[in-house]
Short mmCIF file of C-alpha atoms (C1' of nucleotides) in Angstrom, two decimals:
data_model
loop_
_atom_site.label_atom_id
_atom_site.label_comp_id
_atom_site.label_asym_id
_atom_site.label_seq_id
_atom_site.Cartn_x
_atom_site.Cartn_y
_atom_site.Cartn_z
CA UNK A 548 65.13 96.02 -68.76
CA UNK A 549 68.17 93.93 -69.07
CA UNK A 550 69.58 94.37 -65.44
CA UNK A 551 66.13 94.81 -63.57
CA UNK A 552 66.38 96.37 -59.85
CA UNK A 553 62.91 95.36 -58.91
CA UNK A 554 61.30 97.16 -55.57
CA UNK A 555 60.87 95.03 -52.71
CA UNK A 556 60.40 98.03 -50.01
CA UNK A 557 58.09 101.54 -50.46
CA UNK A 558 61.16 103.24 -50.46
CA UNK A 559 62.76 101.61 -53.44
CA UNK A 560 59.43 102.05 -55.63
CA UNK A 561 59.47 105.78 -54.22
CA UNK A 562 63.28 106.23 -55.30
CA UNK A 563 62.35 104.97 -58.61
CA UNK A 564 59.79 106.71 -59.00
CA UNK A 565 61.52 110.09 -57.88
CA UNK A 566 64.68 109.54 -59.81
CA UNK A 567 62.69 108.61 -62.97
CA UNK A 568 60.71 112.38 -62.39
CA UNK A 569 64.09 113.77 -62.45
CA UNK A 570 65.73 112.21 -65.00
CA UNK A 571 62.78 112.81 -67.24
CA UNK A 572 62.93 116.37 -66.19
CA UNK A 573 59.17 116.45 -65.14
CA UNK A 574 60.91 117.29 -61.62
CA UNK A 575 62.97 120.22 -62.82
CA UNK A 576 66.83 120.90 -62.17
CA UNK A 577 66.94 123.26 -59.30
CA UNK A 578 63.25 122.51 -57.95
CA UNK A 579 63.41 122.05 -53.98
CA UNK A 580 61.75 119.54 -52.81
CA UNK A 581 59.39 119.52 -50.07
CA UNK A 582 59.44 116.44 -47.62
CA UNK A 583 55.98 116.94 -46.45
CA UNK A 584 54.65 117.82 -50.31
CA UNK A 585 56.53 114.84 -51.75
CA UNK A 586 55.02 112.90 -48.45
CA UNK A 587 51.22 113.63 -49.50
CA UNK A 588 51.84 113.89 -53.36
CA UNK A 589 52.90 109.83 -53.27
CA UNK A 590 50.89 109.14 -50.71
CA UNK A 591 54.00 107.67 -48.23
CA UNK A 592 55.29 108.40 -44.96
CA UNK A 593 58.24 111.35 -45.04
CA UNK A 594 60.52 108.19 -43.24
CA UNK A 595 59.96 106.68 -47.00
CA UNK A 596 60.63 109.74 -48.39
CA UNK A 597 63.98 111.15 -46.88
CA UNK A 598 65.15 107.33 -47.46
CA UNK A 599 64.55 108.24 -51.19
CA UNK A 600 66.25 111.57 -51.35
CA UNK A 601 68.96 110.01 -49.22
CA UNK A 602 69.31 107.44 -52.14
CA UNK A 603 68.69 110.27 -54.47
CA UNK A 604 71.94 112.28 -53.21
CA UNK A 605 73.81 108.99 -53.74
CA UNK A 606 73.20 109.14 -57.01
CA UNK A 607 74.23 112.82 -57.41
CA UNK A 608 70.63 113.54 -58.46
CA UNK A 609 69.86 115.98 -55.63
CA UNK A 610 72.26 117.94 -53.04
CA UNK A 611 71.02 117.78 -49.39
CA UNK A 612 71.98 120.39 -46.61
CA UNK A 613 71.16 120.02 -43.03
CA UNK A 614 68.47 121.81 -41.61
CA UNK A 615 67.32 122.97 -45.16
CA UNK A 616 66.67 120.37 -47.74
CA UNK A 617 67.23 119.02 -50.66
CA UNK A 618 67.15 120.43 -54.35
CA UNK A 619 67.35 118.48 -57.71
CA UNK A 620 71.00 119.59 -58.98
CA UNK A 621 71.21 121.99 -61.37
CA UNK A 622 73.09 120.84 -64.60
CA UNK A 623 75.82 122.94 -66.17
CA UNK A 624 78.24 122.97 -69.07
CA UNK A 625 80.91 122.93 -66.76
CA UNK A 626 79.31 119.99 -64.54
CA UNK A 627 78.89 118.03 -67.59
CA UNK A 628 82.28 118.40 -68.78
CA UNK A 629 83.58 117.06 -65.38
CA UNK A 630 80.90 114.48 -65.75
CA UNK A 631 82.10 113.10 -68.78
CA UNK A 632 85.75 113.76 -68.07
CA UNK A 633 85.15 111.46 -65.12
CA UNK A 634 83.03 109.39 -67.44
CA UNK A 635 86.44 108.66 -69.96
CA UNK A 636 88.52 107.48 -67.13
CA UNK A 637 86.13 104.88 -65.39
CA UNK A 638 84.39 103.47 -68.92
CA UNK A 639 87.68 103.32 -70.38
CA UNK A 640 89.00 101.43 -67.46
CA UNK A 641 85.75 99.25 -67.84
CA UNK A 642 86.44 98.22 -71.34
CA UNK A 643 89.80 97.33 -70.67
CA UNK A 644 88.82 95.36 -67.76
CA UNK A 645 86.49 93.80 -69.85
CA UNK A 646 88.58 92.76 -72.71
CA UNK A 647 90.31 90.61 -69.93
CA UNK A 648 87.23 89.52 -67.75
CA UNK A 649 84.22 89.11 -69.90
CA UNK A 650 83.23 85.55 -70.64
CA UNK A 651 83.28 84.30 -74.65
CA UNK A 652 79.62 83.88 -74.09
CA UNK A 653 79.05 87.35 -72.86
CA UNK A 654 81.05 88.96 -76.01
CA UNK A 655 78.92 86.82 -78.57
CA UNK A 656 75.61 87.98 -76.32
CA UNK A 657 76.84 91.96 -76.82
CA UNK A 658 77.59 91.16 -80.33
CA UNK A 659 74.05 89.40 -80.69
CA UNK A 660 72.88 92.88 -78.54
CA UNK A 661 74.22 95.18 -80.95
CA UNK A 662 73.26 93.84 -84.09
CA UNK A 663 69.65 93.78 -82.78
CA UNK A 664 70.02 97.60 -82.46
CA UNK A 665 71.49 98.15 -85.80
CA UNK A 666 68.33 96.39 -87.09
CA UNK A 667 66.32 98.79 -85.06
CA UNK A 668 68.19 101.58 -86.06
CA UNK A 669 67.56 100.95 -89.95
CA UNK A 670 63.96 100.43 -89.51
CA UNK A 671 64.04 104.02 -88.01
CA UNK A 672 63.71 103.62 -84.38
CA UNK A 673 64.87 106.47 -82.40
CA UNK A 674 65.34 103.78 -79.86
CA UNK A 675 69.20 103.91 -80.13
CA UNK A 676 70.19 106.69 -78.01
CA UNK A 677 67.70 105.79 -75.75
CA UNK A 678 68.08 102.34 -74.27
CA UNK A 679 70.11 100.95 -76.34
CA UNK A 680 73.18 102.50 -76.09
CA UNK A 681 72.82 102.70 -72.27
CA UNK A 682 72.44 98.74 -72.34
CA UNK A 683 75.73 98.68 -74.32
CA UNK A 684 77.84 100.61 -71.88
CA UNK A 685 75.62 98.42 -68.78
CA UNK A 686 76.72 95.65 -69.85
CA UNK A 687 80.45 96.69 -70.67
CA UNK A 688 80.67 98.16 -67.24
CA UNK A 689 79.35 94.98 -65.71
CA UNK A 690 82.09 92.73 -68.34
CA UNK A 691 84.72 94.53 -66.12
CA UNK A 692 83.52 92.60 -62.92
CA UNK A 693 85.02 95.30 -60.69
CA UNK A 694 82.22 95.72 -57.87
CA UNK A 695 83.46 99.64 -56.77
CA UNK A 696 83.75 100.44 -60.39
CA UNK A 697 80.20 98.54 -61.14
CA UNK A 698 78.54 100.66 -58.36
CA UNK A 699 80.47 103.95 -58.77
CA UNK A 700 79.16 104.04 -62.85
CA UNK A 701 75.71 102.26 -62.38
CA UNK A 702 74.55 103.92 -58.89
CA UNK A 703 76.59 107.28 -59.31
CA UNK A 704 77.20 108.61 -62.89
CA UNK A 705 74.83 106.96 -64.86
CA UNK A 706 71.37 108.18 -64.15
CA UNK A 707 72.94 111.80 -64.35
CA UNK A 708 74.17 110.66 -68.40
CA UNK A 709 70.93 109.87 -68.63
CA UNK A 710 69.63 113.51 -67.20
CA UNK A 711 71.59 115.73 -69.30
CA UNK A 712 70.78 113.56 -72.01
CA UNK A 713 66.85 114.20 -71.56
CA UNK A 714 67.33 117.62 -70.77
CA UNK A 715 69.25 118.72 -73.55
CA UNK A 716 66.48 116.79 -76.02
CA UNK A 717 69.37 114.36 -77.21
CA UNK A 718 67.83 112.66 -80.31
CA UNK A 719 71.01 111.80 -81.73
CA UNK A 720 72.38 112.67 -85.24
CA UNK A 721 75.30 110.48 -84.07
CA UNK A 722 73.21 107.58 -83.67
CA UNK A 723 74.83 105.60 -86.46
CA UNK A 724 78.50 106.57 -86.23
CA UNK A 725 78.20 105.80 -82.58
CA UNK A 726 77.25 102.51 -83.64
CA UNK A 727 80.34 101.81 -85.61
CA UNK A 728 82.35 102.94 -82.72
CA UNK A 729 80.74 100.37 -80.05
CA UNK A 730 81.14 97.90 -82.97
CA UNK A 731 84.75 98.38 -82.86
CA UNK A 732 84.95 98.18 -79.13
CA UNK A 733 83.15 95.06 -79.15
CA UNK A 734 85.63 93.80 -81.63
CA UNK A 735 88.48 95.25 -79.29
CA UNK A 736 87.08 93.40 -76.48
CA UNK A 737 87.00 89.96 -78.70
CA UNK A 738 89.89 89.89 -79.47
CA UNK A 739 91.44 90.72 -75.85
CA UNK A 740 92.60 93.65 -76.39
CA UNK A 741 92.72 95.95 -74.02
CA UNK A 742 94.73 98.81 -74.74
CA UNK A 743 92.57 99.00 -77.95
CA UNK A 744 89.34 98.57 -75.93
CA UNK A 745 90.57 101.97 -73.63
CA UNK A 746 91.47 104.17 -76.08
CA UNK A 747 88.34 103.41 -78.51
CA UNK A 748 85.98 103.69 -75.31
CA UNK A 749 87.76 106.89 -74.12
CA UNK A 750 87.30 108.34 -77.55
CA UNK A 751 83.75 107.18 -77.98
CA UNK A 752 83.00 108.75 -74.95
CA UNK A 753 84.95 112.22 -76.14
CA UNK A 754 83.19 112.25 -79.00
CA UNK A 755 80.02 112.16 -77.69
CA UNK A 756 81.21 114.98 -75.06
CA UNK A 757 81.84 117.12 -77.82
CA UNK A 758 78.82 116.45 -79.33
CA UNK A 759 76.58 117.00 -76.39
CA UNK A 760 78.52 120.17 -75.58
CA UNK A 761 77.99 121.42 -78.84
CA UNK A 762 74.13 120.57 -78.10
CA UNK A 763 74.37 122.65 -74.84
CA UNK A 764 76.53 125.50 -76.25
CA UNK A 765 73.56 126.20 -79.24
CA UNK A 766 70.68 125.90 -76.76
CA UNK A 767 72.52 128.52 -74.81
CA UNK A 768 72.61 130.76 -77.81
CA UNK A 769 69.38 130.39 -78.43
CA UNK A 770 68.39 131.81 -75.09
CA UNK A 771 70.97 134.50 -75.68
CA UNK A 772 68.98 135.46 -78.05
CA UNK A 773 65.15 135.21 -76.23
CA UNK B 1194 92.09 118.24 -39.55
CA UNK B 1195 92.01 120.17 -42.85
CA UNK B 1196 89.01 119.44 -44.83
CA UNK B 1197 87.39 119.10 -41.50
CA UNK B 1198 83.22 118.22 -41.76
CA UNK B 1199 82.07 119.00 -39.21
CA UNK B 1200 78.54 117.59 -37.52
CA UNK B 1201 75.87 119.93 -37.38
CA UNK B 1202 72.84 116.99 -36.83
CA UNK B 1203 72.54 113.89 -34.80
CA UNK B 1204 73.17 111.90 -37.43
CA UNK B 1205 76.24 113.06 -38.63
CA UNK B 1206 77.71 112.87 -35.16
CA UNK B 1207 76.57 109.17 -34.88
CA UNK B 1208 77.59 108.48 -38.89
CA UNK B 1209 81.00 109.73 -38.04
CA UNK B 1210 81.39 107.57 -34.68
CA UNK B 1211 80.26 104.70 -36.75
CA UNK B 1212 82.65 104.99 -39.51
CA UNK B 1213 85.72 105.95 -37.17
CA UNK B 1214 84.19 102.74 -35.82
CA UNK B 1215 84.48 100.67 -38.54
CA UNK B 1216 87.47 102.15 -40.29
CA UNK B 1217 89.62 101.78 -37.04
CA UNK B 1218 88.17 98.15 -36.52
CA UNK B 1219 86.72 98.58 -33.66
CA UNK B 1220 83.59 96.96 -35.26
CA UNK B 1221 85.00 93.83 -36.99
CA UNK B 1222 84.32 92.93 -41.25
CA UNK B 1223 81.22 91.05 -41.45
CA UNK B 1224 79.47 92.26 -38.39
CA UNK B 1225 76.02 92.51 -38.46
CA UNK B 1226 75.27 96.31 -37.57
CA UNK B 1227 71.63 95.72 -35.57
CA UNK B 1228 69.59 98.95 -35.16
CA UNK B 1229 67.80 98.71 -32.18
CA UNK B 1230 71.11 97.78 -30.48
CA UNK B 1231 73.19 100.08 -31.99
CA UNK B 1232 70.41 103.13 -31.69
CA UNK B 1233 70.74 101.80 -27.20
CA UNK B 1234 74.20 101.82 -27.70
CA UNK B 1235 74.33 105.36 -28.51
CA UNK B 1236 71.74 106.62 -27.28
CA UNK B 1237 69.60 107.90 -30.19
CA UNK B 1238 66.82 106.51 -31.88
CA UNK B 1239 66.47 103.90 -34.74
CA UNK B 1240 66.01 107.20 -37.26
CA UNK B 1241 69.51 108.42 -36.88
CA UNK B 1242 71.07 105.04 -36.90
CA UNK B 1243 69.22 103.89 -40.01
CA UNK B 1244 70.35 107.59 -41.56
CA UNK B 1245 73.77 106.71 -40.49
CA UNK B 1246 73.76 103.29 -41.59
CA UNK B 1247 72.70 104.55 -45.31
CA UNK B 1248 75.50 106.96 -45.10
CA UNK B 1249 78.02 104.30 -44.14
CA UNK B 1250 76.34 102.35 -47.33
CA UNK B 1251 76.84 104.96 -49.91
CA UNK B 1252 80.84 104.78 -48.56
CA UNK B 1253 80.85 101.23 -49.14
CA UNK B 1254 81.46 100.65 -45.81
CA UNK B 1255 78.69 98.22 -45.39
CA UNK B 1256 76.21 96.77 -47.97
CA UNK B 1257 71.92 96.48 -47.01
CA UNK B 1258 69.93 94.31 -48.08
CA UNK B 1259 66.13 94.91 -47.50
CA UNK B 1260 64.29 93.49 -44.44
CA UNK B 1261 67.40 91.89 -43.78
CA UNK B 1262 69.89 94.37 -42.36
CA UNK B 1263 73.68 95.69 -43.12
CA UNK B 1264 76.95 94.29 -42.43
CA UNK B 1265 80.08 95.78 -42.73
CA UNK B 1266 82.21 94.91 -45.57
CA UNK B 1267 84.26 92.51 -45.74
CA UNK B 1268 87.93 93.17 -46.58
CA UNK B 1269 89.43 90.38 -49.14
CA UNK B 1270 92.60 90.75 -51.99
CA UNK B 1271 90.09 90.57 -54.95
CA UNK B 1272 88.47 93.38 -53.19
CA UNK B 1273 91.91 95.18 -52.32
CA UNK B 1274 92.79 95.00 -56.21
CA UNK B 1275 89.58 96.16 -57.38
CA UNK B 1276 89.72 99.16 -55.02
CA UNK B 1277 93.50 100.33 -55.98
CA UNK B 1278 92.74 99.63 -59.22
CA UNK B 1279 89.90 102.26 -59.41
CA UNK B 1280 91.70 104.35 -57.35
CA UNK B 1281 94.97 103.92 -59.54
CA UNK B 1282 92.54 105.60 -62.30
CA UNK B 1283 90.94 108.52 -60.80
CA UNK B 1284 93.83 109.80 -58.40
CA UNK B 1285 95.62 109.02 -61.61
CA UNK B 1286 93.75 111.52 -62.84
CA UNK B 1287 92.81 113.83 -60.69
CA UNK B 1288 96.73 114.33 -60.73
CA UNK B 1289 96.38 115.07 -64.12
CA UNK B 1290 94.16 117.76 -63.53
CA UNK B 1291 95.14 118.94 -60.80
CA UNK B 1292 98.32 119.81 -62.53
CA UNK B 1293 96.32 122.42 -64.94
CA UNK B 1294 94.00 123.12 -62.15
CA UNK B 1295 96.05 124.11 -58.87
CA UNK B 1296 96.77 127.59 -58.51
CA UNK B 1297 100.20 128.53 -57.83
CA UNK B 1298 99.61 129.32 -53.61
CA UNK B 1299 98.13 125.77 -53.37
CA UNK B 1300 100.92 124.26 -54.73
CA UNK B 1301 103.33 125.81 -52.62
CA UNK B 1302 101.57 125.05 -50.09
CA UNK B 1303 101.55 121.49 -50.79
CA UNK B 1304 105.03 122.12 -51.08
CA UNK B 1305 105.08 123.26 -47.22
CA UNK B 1306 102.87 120.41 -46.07
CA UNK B 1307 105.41 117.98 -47.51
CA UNK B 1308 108.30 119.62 -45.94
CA UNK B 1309 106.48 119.37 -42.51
CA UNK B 1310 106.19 115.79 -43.00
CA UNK B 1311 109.62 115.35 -43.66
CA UNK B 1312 110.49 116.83 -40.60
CA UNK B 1313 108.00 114.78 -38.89
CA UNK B 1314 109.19 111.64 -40.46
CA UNK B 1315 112.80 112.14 -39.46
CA UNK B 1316 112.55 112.64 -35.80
CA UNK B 1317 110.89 109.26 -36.36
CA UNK B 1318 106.88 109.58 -35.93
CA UNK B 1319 104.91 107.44 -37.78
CA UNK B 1320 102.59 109.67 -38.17
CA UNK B 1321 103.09 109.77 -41.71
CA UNK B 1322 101.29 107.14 -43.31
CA UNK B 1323 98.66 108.06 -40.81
CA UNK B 1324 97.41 111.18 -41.76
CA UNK B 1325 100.15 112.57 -43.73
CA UNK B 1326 99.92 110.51 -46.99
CA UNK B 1327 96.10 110.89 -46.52
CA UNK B 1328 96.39 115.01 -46.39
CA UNK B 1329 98.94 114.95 -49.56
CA UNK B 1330 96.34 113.31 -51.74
CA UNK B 1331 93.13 114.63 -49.98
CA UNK B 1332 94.54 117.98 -51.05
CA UNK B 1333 95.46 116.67 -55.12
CA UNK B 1334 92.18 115.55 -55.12
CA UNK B 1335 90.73 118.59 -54.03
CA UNK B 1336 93.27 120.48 -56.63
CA UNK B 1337 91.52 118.24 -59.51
CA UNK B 1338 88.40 120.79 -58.99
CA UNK B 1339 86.46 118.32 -60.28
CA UNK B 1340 83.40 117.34 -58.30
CA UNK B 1341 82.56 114.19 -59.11
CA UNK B 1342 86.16 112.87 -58.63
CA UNK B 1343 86.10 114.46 -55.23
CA UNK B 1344 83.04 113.30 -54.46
CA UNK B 1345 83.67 109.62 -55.49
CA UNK B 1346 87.29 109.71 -54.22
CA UNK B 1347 86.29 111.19 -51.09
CA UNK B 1348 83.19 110.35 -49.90
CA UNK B 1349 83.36 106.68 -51.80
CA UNK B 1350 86.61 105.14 -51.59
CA UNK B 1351 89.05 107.11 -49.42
CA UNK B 1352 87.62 105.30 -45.84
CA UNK B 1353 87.58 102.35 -47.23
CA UNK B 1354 91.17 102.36 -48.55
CA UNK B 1355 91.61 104.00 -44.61
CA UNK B 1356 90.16 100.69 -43.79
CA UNK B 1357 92.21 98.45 -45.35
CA UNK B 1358 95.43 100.06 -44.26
CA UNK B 1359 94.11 99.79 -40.68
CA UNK B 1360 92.97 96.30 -41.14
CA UNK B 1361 96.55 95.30 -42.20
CA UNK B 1362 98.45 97.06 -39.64
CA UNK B 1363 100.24 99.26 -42.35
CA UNK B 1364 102.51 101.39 -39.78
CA UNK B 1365 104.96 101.10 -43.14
CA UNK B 1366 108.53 100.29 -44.66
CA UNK B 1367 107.08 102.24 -47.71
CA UNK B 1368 107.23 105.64 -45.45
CA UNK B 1369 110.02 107.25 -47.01
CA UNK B 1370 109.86 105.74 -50.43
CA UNK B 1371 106.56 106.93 -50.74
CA UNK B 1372 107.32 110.24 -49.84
CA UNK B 1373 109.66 110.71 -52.32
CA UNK B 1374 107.40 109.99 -55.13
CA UNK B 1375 105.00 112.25 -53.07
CA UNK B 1376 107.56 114.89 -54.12
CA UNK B 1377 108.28 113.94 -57.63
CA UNK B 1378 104.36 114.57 -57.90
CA UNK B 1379 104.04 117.77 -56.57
CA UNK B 1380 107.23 118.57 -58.52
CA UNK B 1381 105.34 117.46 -61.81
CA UNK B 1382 101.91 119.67 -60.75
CA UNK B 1383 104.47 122.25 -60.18
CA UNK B 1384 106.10 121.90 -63.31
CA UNK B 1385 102.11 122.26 -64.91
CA UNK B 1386 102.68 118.54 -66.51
CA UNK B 1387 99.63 116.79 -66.00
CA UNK B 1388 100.92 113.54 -68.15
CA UNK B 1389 103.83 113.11 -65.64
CA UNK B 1390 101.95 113.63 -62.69
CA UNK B 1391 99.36 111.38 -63.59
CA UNK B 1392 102.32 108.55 -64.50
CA UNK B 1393 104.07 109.15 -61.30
CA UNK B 1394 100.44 109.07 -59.00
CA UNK B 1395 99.17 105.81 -60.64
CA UNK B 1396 102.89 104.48 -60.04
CA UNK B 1397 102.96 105.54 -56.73
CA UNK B 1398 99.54 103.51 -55.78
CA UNK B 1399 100.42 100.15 -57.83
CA UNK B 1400 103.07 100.36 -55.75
CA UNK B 1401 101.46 100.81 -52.87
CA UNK B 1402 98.91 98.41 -54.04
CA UNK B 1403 101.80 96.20 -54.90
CA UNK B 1404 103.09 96.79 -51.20
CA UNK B 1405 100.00 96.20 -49.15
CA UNK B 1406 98.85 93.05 -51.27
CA UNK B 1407 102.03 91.75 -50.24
CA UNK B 1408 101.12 92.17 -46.84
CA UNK B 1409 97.91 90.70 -47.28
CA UNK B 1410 99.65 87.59 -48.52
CA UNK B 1411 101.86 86.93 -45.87
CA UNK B 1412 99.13 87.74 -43.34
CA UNK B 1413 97.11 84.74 -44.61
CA UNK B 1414 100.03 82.70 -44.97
CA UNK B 1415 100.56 83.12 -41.38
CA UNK B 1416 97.11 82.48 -40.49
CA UNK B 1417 97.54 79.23 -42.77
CA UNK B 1418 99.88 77.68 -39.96
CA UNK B 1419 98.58 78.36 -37.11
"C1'" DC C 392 62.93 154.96 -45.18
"C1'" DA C 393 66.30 151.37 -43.97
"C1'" DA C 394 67.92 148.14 -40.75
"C1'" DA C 395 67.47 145.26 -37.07
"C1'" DC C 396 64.82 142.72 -33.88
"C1'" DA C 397 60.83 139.62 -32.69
"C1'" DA C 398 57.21 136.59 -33.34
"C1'" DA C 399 54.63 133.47 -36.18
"C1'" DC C 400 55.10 129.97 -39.42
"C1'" DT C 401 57.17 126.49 -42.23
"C1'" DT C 402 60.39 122.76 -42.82
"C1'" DT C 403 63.57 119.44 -41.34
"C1'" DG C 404 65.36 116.39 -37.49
"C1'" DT C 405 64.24 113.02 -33.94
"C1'" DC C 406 61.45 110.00 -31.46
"C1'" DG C 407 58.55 105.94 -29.95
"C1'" DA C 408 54.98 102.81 -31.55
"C1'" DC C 409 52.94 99.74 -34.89
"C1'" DA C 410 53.09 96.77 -39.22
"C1'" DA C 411 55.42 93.64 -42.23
"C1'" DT C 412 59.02 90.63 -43.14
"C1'" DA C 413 62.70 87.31 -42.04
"C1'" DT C 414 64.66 83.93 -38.74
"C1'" DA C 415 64.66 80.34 -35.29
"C1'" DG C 416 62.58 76.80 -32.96
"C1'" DT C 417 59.18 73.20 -32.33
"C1'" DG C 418 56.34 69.70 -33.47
"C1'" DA C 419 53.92 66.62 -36.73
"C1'" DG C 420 54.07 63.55 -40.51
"C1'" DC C 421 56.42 60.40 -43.42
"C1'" DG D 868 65.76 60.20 -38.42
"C1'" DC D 869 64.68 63.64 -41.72
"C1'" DT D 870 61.77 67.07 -43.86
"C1'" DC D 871 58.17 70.16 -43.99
"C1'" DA D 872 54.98 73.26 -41.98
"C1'" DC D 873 53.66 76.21 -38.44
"C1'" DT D 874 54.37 79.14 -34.58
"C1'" DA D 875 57.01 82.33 -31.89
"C1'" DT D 876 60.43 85.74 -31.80
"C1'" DA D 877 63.31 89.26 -33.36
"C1'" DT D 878 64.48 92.67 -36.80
"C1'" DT D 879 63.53 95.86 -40.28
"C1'" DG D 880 60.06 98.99 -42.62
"C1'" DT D 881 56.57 102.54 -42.04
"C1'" DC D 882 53.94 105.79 -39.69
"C1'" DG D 883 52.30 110.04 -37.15
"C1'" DA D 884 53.65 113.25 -33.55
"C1'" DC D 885 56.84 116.22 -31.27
"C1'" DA D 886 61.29 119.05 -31.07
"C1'" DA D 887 64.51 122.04 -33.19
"C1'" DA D 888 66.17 124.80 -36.70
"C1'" DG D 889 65.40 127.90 -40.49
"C1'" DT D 890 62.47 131.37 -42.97
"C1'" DT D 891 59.28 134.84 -43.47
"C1'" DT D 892 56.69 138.69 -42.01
"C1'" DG D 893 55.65 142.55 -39.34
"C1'" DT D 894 56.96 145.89 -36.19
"C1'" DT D 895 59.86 149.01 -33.97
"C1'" DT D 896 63.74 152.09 -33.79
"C1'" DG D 897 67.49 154.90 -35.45
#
DNA sequence: CAAACAAACTTTGTCGACAATATAGTGAGC
DNA sequence: GCTCACTATATTGTCGACAAAGTTTGTTTG
């Protein structure tokens, strides 16, 4: 990966490790989890492990209560709508940041980024949605060179995008309009403008709201159903 | 206080004495926070301080680096202007929604905690920028009912922007300026326009941004002399 | 039979000790 | 005199055990 956080301590590879379970959903939403079971399972120390879920609640992954533990949040339409309402405001800000901050070199390198996914994306590679698009709003986020908003996106919101995202089976019929839209935010941000680089990320960002919502609301139907 | 949390472990009870600590400046920018010294100093072990000190991280009151140990912060302008600026967009915002979200008893009672700080402010206490100004936007926050906003607003930026006023010595001109605009808000909220109130919050921090920066200059001009 | 109390058990919180890593200091070699 | 390597020291990371709080289960009582 493009902006590698390598493990140096047995808690980081634990974190990773946990937070990759979750996001993949092979921990599921809601699941407690045990100290002493997660302790044994990875073969660690609990100290390693409450350093982990520590991390983990940092990252809005799981909710911790005193005296009782901690649980893998449970996702909701409502928590993803706040999710990506609070999603609009910060990557817009980041794109507009970014149209000012973001070296020449670092535009042509996004440009360079994203036509290596449209490639990928003709040949058929479901790869888009996946990493690729992620990598495109990394690397936006980190063109606005604001530390708090840097760590609030990449430590806080991001690996729960990522959650619903896996949860909800997001394949992505809006893999190739989506493309066109970071193309024009790219273009936005080349050319310095701002304003333009906002409102096309805030949109972008709606968009795929309402698609993911729409996602949700027919899986809930479904189950209506069942 | 209001929102009060309230310390149920050990480790809240030390996190909290750290961060008063640290917000109050008791424990200067840059210091090297030591374990074993801090865990004699208040008499608990290295478990609860390390908790603490990952606590105090995820506030970005100090930053860790493995095997190496945290420091607190330190404060600097490009690191003023980054904060406001985030906070610019998600108070912004929370305003916003806070306007559509706020029942009708909360916002008179807004209304009432203003008025007391009027009062307050003209038989001269200070008190205002103190805790007043914090308790008018702790509660718009809250009034966003938007979790991750509070969460991030909160629990992320709010003791560091505490910090920074502290630092700077802001007992404050802006005192009865800002509470106007602190009543053209709740006006707006009132009024169920979220586009105003959002205008008139963000305006309200540049300005405040606009007013501490200004500070911030002069301080280092005077530290230029001497 | 339901509700409330009590005891056993499970889980989290805290502790002190040991291991691994970084830092500082000292000496040898060039 | 300077640099590099090595040792000594201090600090953080990890561990297992104990304490405290919560949860469950079983019993007793109304």
């Amino acid at each position: 990966m493009l902006f590698a956080e390598q493990a140096v301590t047995s808690s980081d590879k634990t974190f990773f490790q946990l937070r990759k379970a979750i996001v993949e959903g092979e921990i599921a939403p809601g699941t407690k989890l045990s100290e002493t079971e997660l302790s044994t399972k990875y073969g660690v120390s609990r100290a390693v492990i409450r350093e982990a879920i520590n991390r983990l609640e940092t990252c809005h992954l799981v909710e911790r209560k005193a005296n009782i533990g901690a649980r893998v949040v449970s996702l909701s339409p409502a928590g993803l709508i706040e999710l990506y309402q609070v999603r609009e405001a910060l990557e817009g800000m980041a794109a507009r940041l970014a149209a000012k901050h973001m070296s020449d070199a670092e535009i042509s390198d996004l440009r360079a980024l994203l036509n290596q996914h449209f490639e990928k994306v003709q040949d058929g590679q479901s790869y888009y949605q996946e990493a690729g698009d992620l990598d495109f709003h990394y690397r936006i986020i980190q063109g606005s060179k604001n530390q708090h908003l840097i760590a609030m996106l990449i430590n806080g919101l991001y690996h729960l995008v990522r959650m619903y995202r896996v949860q909800l089976g997001m394949a992505g019929p809006r893999v190739t309009t989506a493309f066109d839209e970071h193309r024009q935010i790219v273009n936005a941000i080349a050319n310095r403008d701002g304003e333009l680089a906002e409102m096309l990320m805030r949109r972008h960002i709606l968009y795929s709201k309402n698609n993911i919502e729409h996602k949700l609301l027919s899986l809930s139907k479904e189950r209506d159903k069942a």
